[in-house]
Amino acid sequence: MAPSMESQQQDQQIPLEGAINGNASVNNIIPVALSDDEVPQKSRVTVVGSGNWGSVAAKLIASNTINFNSFHDEVRMWVFEETLPSGEKLSEVINRTNENVKYLPGIKLGQNVVADPDLEHAVKDANMLVFVTPHQFMEGICKRLVGKIRKDAQAISLIKGMEVKREGPCMISTLISEILGINCCVLCGANIANEIAVEKFSEATVGYRENKEIAEKWVRLFNTPYFMVSSVQDVEGVELCGTLKNVVALAAGFVDGLDMGNNTKAAIMRIGLREMKAFSKLLFPSVKDNTFFESCGVADLITTCLGGRNRKCADAFARNGGKRSFDELEAEMLQGQKLQGVSTAKEVYEVLSHRGLLQLFPLFSTVHEICSGRLAPSAIVEYTEHSARLPLLEGSAHLN
């Protein structure tokens, strides 16, 4: 649940002698001097990543740290340094203009956001680390941070994707926890970054393992009047929803690119949600059914299939008959941002292939085979001489 105004006020209260002694008289209330051990330590926040979503995350967080006494005002944002066409460094321009002119142009981030191209310096002294980079870079980033972060640090991942290793799939939150030795929550939801940047109403879900108090601290850090955040005790469920919906969004984009219509697209989304749920429970039986009805689940699936970058590039891929690669379309259409769906589809395919379950997930399987050029985009819906059928119908009865 989002914090109430009462809890926000409590976040800023200082103990008073009169209040402690139960004396309600305002005249008798005397501030109490706290020892160094008793003074609550302010949390320092660093955002690791500065793309479109990373910049929006920094904006959200900065609007709250400046108002809560429990956080230091300054929010550091690690920037993968780039040289702009003007010859200037991206981090220098962000700090001079208070705007990420490449990935979030026209939006002020907040005067308390500081761009830092030095990863180790950016995380120094921070005890709240927000990871928001393309998932394929996370293992390398985490290895660079070993021994460089505070022992009491807490992390949250806003990353959509997973790593597939020889021993099996590894969620990004697990990768962060295992490499850095720290607890990691996740945040996912129906969050198209550009809409949140201009403060259009949106929701998100924080997934946590055991410590609800830490989860609520993350909720307080992100929650604003236009960005409503709740929490659920289901890290894997929240994270897999955010990961797998990008694969379904590719399928929705193929449908759009082939002008198959809204009925077909709705069917693809419904079937995709079934496969998302089945795959999640295959990997983690503890995943909760209710998680799929949170913002991280069906809401994120809908918005990504209607307006996300994966849908957009898949639409273009289909309209070009699969003759232009996703790498080419990504470079042309996303201005440096990265697609997540294509790599995730490959990773999901590898997991299913290894377990001999491809036939039970024909939508996921078909998406990867289209992306890799084995099938034409039109294969997302297969036609027979008698009737049209969607791929999942062959195995759908086994997915309950």
Short mmCIF file of C-alpha atoms in Angstrom, two decimals:
data_model
loop_
_atom_site.label_atom_id
_atom_site.label_comp_id
_atom_site.label_asym_id
_atom_site.label_seq_id
_atom_site.Cartn_x
_atom_site.Cartn_y
_atom_site.Cartn_z
CA MET A 1 0.00 0.00 0.00
CA ALA A 2 1.15 3.56 -0.64
CA PRO A 3 2.12 5.47 2.54
CA SER A 4 -0.50 7.76 4.02
CA MET A 5 0.09 11.41 4.81
CA GLU A 6 0.25 10.39 8.46
CA SER A 7 3.11 7.96 7.80
CA GLN A 8 4.88 10.60 5.72
CA GLN A 9 4.62 13.04 8.59
CA GLN A 10 5.94 10.41 11.01
CA ASP A 11 8.89 9.96 8.67
CA GLN A 12 9.91 13.53 9.46
CA GLN A 13 9.11 13.78 13.17
CA ILE A 14 11.79 14.41 15.83
CA PRO A 15 11.29 13.00 19.37
CA LEU A 16 10.09 15.63 21.84
CA GLU A 17 10.45 15.37 25.61
CA GLY A 18 6.88 16.39 26.36
CA ALA A 19 5.50 13.90 23.88
CA ILE A 20 7.69 11.10 25.25
CA ASN A 21 6.55 11.79 28.81
CA GLY A 22 2.92 11.78 27.77
CA ASN A 23 2.44 15.49 28.55
CA ALA A 24 0.18 16.93 25.88
CA SER A 25 0.83 20.56 26.77
CA VAL A 26 2.60 22.30 23.88
CA ASN A 27 4.31 24.69 26.31
CA ASN A 28 6.01 21.78 28.07
CA ILE A 29 7.39 20.16 24.90
CA ILE A 30 11.18 20.51 24.81
CA PRO A 31 13.34 19.09 22.00
CA VAL A 32 15.50 16.20 23.17
CA ALA A 33 19.16 16.10 22.14
CA LEU A 34 19.90 12.68 20.66
CA SER A 35 23.29 11.00 20.90
CA ASP A 36 25.08 10.01 17.71
CA ASP A 37 23.94 6.41 18.23
CA GLU A 38 20.31 7.51 18.56
CA VAL A 39 20.11 9.87 15.57
CA PRO A 40 18.46 8.05 12.64
CA GLN A 41 20.93 7.66 9.81
CA LYS A 42 19.81 9.19 6.53
CA SER A 43 19.75 6.89 3.55
CA ARG A 44 21.74 7.73 0.43
CA VAL A 45 20.33 6.70 -2.94
CA THR A 46 22.19 5.91 -6.16
CA VAL A 47 20.51 5.04 -9.45
CA VAL A 48 22.71 2.69 -11.50
CA GLY A 49 21.63 3.50 -15.04
CA SER A 50 20.65 6.63 -16.92
CA GLY A 51 18.63 5.61 -19.94
CA ASN A 52 15.02 6.57 -20.53
CA TRP A 53 13.59 4.63 -17.57
CA GLY A 54 16.63 5.23 -15.37
CA SER A 55 16.29 8.98 -15.82
CA VAL A 56 12.58 8.84 -14.96
CA ALA A 57 13.38 6.74 -11.88
CA ALA A 58 15.91 9.35 -10.78
CA LYS A 59 13.31 12.09 -11.24
CA LEU A 60 10.73 10.21 -9.14
CA ILE A 61 13.20 9.45 -6.37
CA ALA A 62 14.67 12.96 -6.29
CA SER A 63 11.22 14.48 -5.83
CA ASN A 64 10.87 12.44 -2.63
CA THR A 65 14.37 12.52 -1.11
CA ILE A 66 14.22 16.29 -0.97
CA ASN A 67 11.03 16.10 1.12
CA PHE A 68 11.84 13.27 3.55
CA ASN A 69 14.26 13.74 6.45
CA SER A 70 15.15 10.05 6.32
CA PHE A 71 16.93 10.48 2.97
CA HIS A 72 19.83 12.63 1.86
CA ASP A 73 18.62 15.13 -0.72
CA GLU A 74 21.19 14.24 -3.35
CA VAL A 75 20.48 11.39 -5.76
CA ARG A 76 23.47 10.16 -7.72
CA MET A 77 22.85 8.67 -11.14
CA TRP A 78 25.54 6.58 -12.79
CA VAL A 79 25.89 7.52 -16.47
CA PHE A 80 27.53 5.29 -19.04
CA GLU A 81 29.56 8.10 -20.54
CA GLU A 82 28.91 9.06 -24.14
CA THR A 83 30.12 11.87 -26.34
CA LEU A 84 27.25 13.81 -27.87
CA PRO A 85 27.30 15.17 -31.46
CA SER A 86 28.21 18.55 -29.96
CA GLY A 87 31.41 17.04 -28.58
CA GLU A 88 30.25 17.40 -24.98
CA LYS A 89 30.12 14.56 -22.48
CA LEU A 90 26.61 13.36 -21.65
CA SER A 91 27.19 13.50 -17.88
CA GLU A 92 28.44 17.08 -18.09
CA VAL A 93 25.40 18.16 -20.09
CA ILE A 94 23.04 16.47 -17.63
CA ASN A 95 24.65 18.29 -14.71
CA ARG A 96 24.67 21.62 -16.54
CA THR A 97 21.10 21.48 -17.88
CA ASN A 98 19.47 19.14 -15.31
CA GLU A 99 18.20 17.16 -18.29
CA ASN A 100 19.16 13.91 -20.00
CA VAL A 101 19.20 15.41 -23.46
CA LYS A 102 19.74 12.06 -25.20
CA TYR A 103 17.38 9.66 -23.43
CA LEU A 104 14.79 11.95 -21.82
CA PRO A 105 14.91 15.33 -23.61
CA GLY A 106 12.75 18.17 -22.38
CA ILE A 107 12.32 16.81 -18.83
CA LYS A 108 13.99 18.36 -15.79
CA LEU A 109 15.28 15.68 -13.45
CA GLY A 110 15.46 17.75 -10.28
CA GLN A 111 18.29 19.95 -9.05
CA ASN A 112 19.32 17.26 -6.54
CA VAL A 113 20.10 14.71 -9.27
CA VAL A 114 23.85 14.46 -9.94
CA ALA A 115 25.14 12.53 -12.96
CA ASP A 116 28.35 10.60 -12.29
CA PRO A 117 30.25 8.67 -15.00
CA ASP A 118 32.41 6.88 -12.40
CA LEU A 119 30.49 3.77 -11.29
CA GLU A 120 32.48 3.16 -8.12
CA HIS A 121 32.25 6.80 -7.06
CA ALA A 122 28.54 6.91 -7.83
CA VAL A 123 27.73 4.06 -5.41
CA LYS A 124 30.16 5.15 -2.71
CA ASP A 125 28.35 5.70 0.63
CA ALA A 126 24.96 4.76 -0.89
CA ASN A 127 22.90 2.26 1.08
CA MET A 128 19.98 2.18 -1.38
CA LEU A 129 20.94 1.06 -4.87
CA VAL A 130 18.46 1.27 -7.75
CA PHE A 131 19.52 -0.86 -10.72
CA VAL A 132 17.98 0.09 -14.07
CA THR A 133 20.16 -0.94 -17.02
CA PRO A 134 19.67 -3.42 -19.88
CA HIS A 135 19.74 -6.88 -18.31
CA GLN A 136 22.54 -8.17 -20.52
CA PHE A 137 24.99 -5.75 -18.86
CA MET A 138 24.13 -6.51 -15.24
CA GLU A 139 26.56 -9.32 -14.52
CA GLY A 140 29.51 -7.18 -15.60
CA ILE A 141 28.28 -4.19 -13.60
CA CYS A 142 27.79 -6.27 -10.46
CA LYS A 143 31.26 -7.80 -10.73
CA ARG A 144 32.73 -4.30 -10.92
CA LEU A 145 30.94 -3.40 -7.70
CA VAL A 146 32.13 -6.35 -5.60
CA GLY A 147 33.78 -4.91 -2.49
CA LYS A 148 32.85 -1.35 -3.51
CA ILE A 149 29.46 -0.99 -1.83
CA ARG A 150 28.32 -0.65 1.75
CA LYS A 151 27.75 -3.90 3.64
CA ASP A 152 24.33 -2.68 4.77
CA ALA A 153 23.22 -1.72 1.26
CA GLN A 154 19.78 -2.66 -0.03
CA ALA A 155 19.01 -3.00 -3.74
CA ILE A 156 16.01 -2.84 -6.01
CA SER A 157 15.93 -3.93 -9.64
CA LEU A 158 13.81 -2.18 -12.27
CA ILE A 159 15.31 -4.45 -14.92
CA LYS A 160 13.29 -6.61 -17.32
CA GLY A 161 15.08 -9.81 -18.24
CA MET A 162 16.98 -12.83 -16.94
CA GLU A 163 20.31 -14.58 -17.39
CA VAL A 164 20.36 -18.15 -18.71
CA LYS A 165 23.37 -20.04 -17.40
CA ARG A 166 24.46 -23.65 -17.80
CA GLU A 167 22.89 -24.52 -14.44
CA GLY A 168 19.60 -22.86 -15.41
CA PRO A 169 17.83 -19.49 -15.54
CA CYS A 170 18.82 -16.79 -13.06
CA MET A 171 16.62 -13.79 -12.31
CA ILE A 172 18.38 -10.41 -12.23
CA SER A 173 17.44 -9.83 -8.58
CA THR A 174 19.04 -13.17 -7.70
CA LEU A 175 22.14 -12.32 -9.73
CA ILE A 176 22.48 -9.03 -7.82
CA SER A 177 22.01 -10.75 -4.46
CA GLU A 178 24.45 -13.57 -5.22
CA ILE A 179 27.25 -11.43 -6.65
CA LEU A 180 26.99 -8.51 -4.22
CA GLY A 181 25.71 -10.37 -1.16
CA ILE A 182 22.80 -7.98 -0.53
CA ASN A 183 19.02 -8.19 -0.44
CA CYS A 184 17.29 -7.17 -3.66
CA CYS A 185 13.64 -6.25 -4.21
CA VAL A 186 12.10 -5.59 -7.63
CA LEU A 187 9.80 -2.93 -9.09
CA CYS A 188 7.72 -3.51 -12.22
CA GLY A 189 4.46 -2.18 -13.58
CA ALA A 190 2.57 -0.59 -16.43
CA ASN A 191 5.28 2.01 -16.80
CA ILE A 192 5.95 3.64 -20.15
CA ALA A 193 8.69 6.00 -19.08
CA ASN A 194 7.82 9.00 -21.24
CA GLU A 195 4.29 9.12 -19.82
CA ILE A 196 5.54 9.01 -16.22
CA ALA A 197 8.09 11.70 -17.07
CA VAL A 198 5.27 14.16 -17.83
CA GLU A 199 3.47 13.02 -14.68
CA LYS A 200 0.59 11.07 -16.18
CA PHE A 201 -0.92 8.72 -13.61
CA SER A 202 0.62 5.26 -13.40
CA GLU A 203 1.03 2.33 -10.99
CA ALA A 204 3.85 -0.03 -10.08
CA THR A 205 4.44 -3.05 -7.86
CA VAL A 206 7.36 -3.69 -5.50
CA GLY A 207 8.11 -7.37 -4.98
CA TYR A 208 9.93 -8.40 -1.81
CA ARG A 209 11.01 -11.67 -0.16
CA GLU A 210 10.67 -11.40 3.62
CA ASN A 211 11.38 -7.90 4.90
CA LYS A 212 8.19 -5.88 4.45
CA GLU A 213 9.76 -2.90 6.23
CA ILE A 214 12.40 -2.60 3.51
CA ALA A 215 9.71 -2.98 0.84
CA GLU A 216 7.71 -0.12 2.35
CA LYS A 217 10.84 2.03 2.38
CA TRP A 218 11.14 1.46 -1.36
CA VAL A 219 7.44 2.25 -1.76
CA ARG A 220 7.95 5.53 0.11
CA LEU A 221 10.97 6.38 -2.05
CA PHE A 222 9.11 5.92 -5.36
CA ASN A 223 5.51 6.79 -4.53
CA THR A 224 4.16 10.14 -5.76
CA PRO A 225 0.65 11.51 -6.41
CA TYR A 226 1.00 10.42 -10.06
CA PHE A 227 3.01 7.20 -9.49
CA MET A 228 1.13 4.88 -7.14
CA VAL A 229 3.25 2.05 -5.72
CA SER A 230 2.14 -1.03 -3.76
CA SER A 231 4.06 -4.08 -2.52
CA VAL A 232 3.59 -7.86 -2.69
CA GLN A 233 5.63 -10.68 -1.16
CA ASP A 234 6.53 -12.31 -4.47
CA VAL A 235 9.86 -11.26 -5.97
CA GLU A 236 9.94 -13.94 -8.66
CA GLY A 237 6.32 -13.37 -9.71
CA VAL A 238 6.76 -9.61 -10.08
CA GLU A 239 10.08 -9.96 -11.88
CA LEU A 240 8.93 -12.65 -14.29
CA CYS A 241 5.85 -10.61 -15.21
CA GLY A 242 8.10 -7.69 -16.09
CA THR A 243 10.41 -9.98 -18.05
CA LEU A 244 7.99 -12.15 -20.02
CA LYS A 245 5.55 -9.45 -21.10
CA ASN A 246 8.20 -8.18 -23.53
CA VAL A 247 8.03 -11.48 -25.43
CA VAL A 248 4.25 -11.18 -25.70
CA ALA A 249 4.66 -7.57 -26.85
CA LEU A 250 6.75 -8.78 -29.79
CA ALA A 251 3.88 -11.08 -30.77
CA ALA A 252 1.45 -8.16 -30.50
CA GLY A 253 3.76 -6.10 -32.71
CA PHE A 254 3.82 -8.81 -35.38
CA VAL A 255 0.01 -8.79 -35.36
CA ASP A 256 -0.04 -5.00 -35.74
CA GLY A 257 2.54 -5.07 -38.52
CA LEU A 258 0.47 -7.59 -40.44
CA ASP A 259 -2.76 -5.61 -39.87
CA MET A 260 -4.48 -8.62 -38.34
CA GLY A 261 -6.76 -6.50 -36.21
CA ASN A 262 -7.74 -6.02 -32.58
CA ASN A 263 -9.47 -9.37 -32.11
CA THR A 264 -6.30 -11.23 -33.01
CA LYS A 265 -4.19 -8.95 -30.85
CA ALA A 266 -6.50 -9.48 -27.87
CA ALA A 267 -6.25 -13.24 -28.35
CA ILE A 268 -2.45 -13.05 -28.50
CA MET A 269 -2.41 -11.04 -25.26
CA ARG A 270 -4.69 -13.52 -23.48
CA ILE A 271 -2.67 -16.50 -24.66
CA GLY A 272 0.52 -14.69 -23.76
CA LEU A 273 -0.71 -14.12 -20.21
CA ARG A 274 -1.44 -17.85 -19.90
CA GLU A 275 2.08 -18.70 -21.00
CA MET A 276 3.54 -16.07 -18.67
CA LYS A 277 1.75 -17.65 -15.73
CA ALA A 278 2.62 -21.21 -16.73
CA PHE A 279 6.30 -20.43 -17.33
CA SER A 280 6.58 -18.52 -14.05
CA LYS A 281 5.12 -21.38 -12.05
CA LEU A 282 7.31 -23.85 -13.93
CA LEU A 283 10.41 -22.06 -12.69
CA PHE A 284 9.08 -20.98 -9.30
CA PRO A 285 6.04 -22.88 -7.95
CA SER A 286 5.80 -20.30 -5.14
CA VAL A 287 4.69 -17.57 -7.59
CA LYS A 288 1.27 -16.28 -6.51
CA ASP A 289 -1.74 -16.17 -8.82
CA ASN A 290 -2.76 -12.73 -7.51
CA THR A 291 0.53 -11.22 -8.68
CA PHE A 292 -0.69 -11.47 -12.28
CA PHE A 293 -3.53 -9.09 -11.41
CA GLU A 294 -1.21 -6.43 -9.97
CA SER A 295 0.20 -3.57 -12.04
CA CYS A 296 3.27 -5.72 -12.75
CA GLY A 297 1.06 -8.36 -14.37
CA VAL A 298 -1.92 -7.82 -16.65
CA ALA A 299 -1.64 -4.01 -16.58
CA ASP A 300 2.01 -4.05 -17.68
CA LEU A 301 1.19 -6.61 -20.36
CA ILE A 302 -1.59 -4.43 -21.77
CA THR A 303 0.40 -1.20 -21.88
CA THR A 304 3.48 -2.88 -23.36
CA CYS A 305 1.43 -4.56 -26.08
CA LEU A 306 -0.21 -1.23 -26.91
CA GLY A 307 2.67 1.19 -26.78
CA GLY A 308 6.06 -0.21 -25.76
CA ARG A 309 9.31 -0.25 -27.74
CA ASN A 310 9.17 -4.03 -28.27
CA ARG A 311 5.76 -3.77 -29.93
CA LYS A 312 6.96 -0.85 -32.01
CA CYS A 313 10.02 -2.62 -33.39
CA ALA A 314 8.14 -5.88 -33.97
CA ASP A 315 5.54 -3.95 -35.96
CA ALA A 316 8.31 -2.57 -38.20
CA PHE A 317 9.93 -6.01 -38.45
CA ALA A 318 6.66 -7.54 -39.70
CA ARG A 319 5.96 -4.71 -42.14
CA ASN A 320 9.37 -5.34 -43.67
CA GLY A 321 8.64 -9.05 -44.00
CA GLY A 322 11.37 -9.93 -41.52
CA LYS A 323 14.02 -8.72 -43.96
CA ARG A 324 15.48 -6.07 -41.63
CA SER A 325 17.14 -7.35 -38.47
CA PHE A 326 16.07 -6.30 -35.00
CA ASP A 327 19.57 -4.92 -34.42
CA GLU A 328 19.10 -2.62 -37.40
CA LEU A 329 15.62 -1.55 -36.32
CA GLU A 330 16.75 -0.99 -32.73
CA ALA A 331 19.57 1.31 -33.85
CA GLU A 332 17.27 3.25 -36.18
CA MET A 333 14.17 3.55 -34.01
CA LEU A 334 15.28 3.63 -30.38
CA GLN A 335 18.06 6.25 -30.32
CA GLY A 336 20.39 4.19 -28.19
CA GLN A 337 17.79 2.39 -26.07
CA LYS A 338 17.86 -1.41 -26.00
CA LEU A 339 15.20 -3.96 -26.84
CA GLN A 340 14.68 -6.54 -24.13
CA GLY A 341 12.12 -8.81 -25.78
CA VAL A 342 14.32 -10.37 -28.46
CA SER A 343 17.03 -11.49 -26.04
CA THR A 344 14.43 -12.59 -23.48
CA ALA A 345 12.61 -14.65 -26.13
CA LYS A 346 15.91 -16.41 -26.90
CA GLU A 347 16.55 -17.08 -23.20
CA VAL A 348 13.04 -18.42 -22.64
CA TYR A 349 13.40 -20.65 -25.71
CA GLU A 350 16.66 -22.07 -24.34
CA VAL A 351 15.04 -22.90 -21.01
CA LEU A 352 12.07 -24.60 -22.67
CA SER A 353 14.23 -26.45 -25.18
CA HIS A 354 16.50 -27.76 -22.43
CA ARG A 355 13.47 -29.07 -20.53
CA GLY A 356 11.74 -30.48 -23.61
CA LEU A 357 8.71 -28.22 -23.17
CA LEU A 358 8.65 -26.17 -26.37
CA GLN A 359 5.39 -27.78 -27.51
CA LEU A 360 3.59 -26.54 -24.37
CA PHE A 361 4.61 -22.92 -25.01
CA PRO A 362 4.04 -22.45 -28.75
CA LEU A 363 3.54 -18.67 -28.53
CA PHE A 364 6.88 -18.12 -26.78
CA SER A 365 8.55 -20.62 -29.12
CA THR A 366 7.08 -19.03 -32.25
CA VAL A 367 8.16 -15.53 -31.23
CA HIS A 368 11.79 -16.62 -30.94
CA GLU A 369 11.69 -18.54 -34.22
CA ILE A 370 10.33 -15.44 -35.97
CA CYS A 371 12.95 -13.19 -34.37
CA SER A 372 15.75 -15.56 -35.39
CA GLY A 373 14.53 -15.75 -38.98
CA ARG A 374 13.41 -19.38 -38.93
CA LEU A 375 9.76 -18.43 -39.45
CA ALA A 376 8.02 -15.58 -41.23
CA PRO A 377 6.16 -13.00 -39.11
CA SER A 378 2.86 -14.40 -40.38
CA ALA A 379 3.61 -17.61 -38.42
CA ILE A 380 2.35 -15.88 -35.29
CA VAL A 381 -1.06 -17.02 -36.49
CA GLU A 382 -1.10 -20.21 -38.51
CA TYR A 383 -3.82 -20.87 -41.11
CA THR A 384 -5.01 -24.28 -42.27
CA GLU A 385 -7.33 -25.06 -45.15
CA HIS A 386 -10.23 -25.29 -42.72
CA SER A 387 -9.77 -22.59 -40.08
CA ALA A 388 -7.37 -20.22 -38.41
CA ARG A 389 -5.74 -21.37 -35.24
CA LEU A 390 -3.41 -19.66 -32.78
CA PRO A 391 -0.26 -21.61 -31.87
CA LEU A 392 -1.00 -22.10 -28.18
CA LEU A 393 -4.24 -23.97 -28.83
CA GLU A 394 -2.31 -27.22 -29.34
CA GLY A 395 -1.13 -27.37 -25.74
CA SER A 396 -3.32 -24.96 -23.84
CA ALA A 397 -5.21 -27.63 -21.93
CA HIS A 398 -1.99 -28.67 -20.18
CA LEU A 399 -1.16 -25.21 -18.83
CA ASN A 400 -3.65 -24.96 -15.99
#
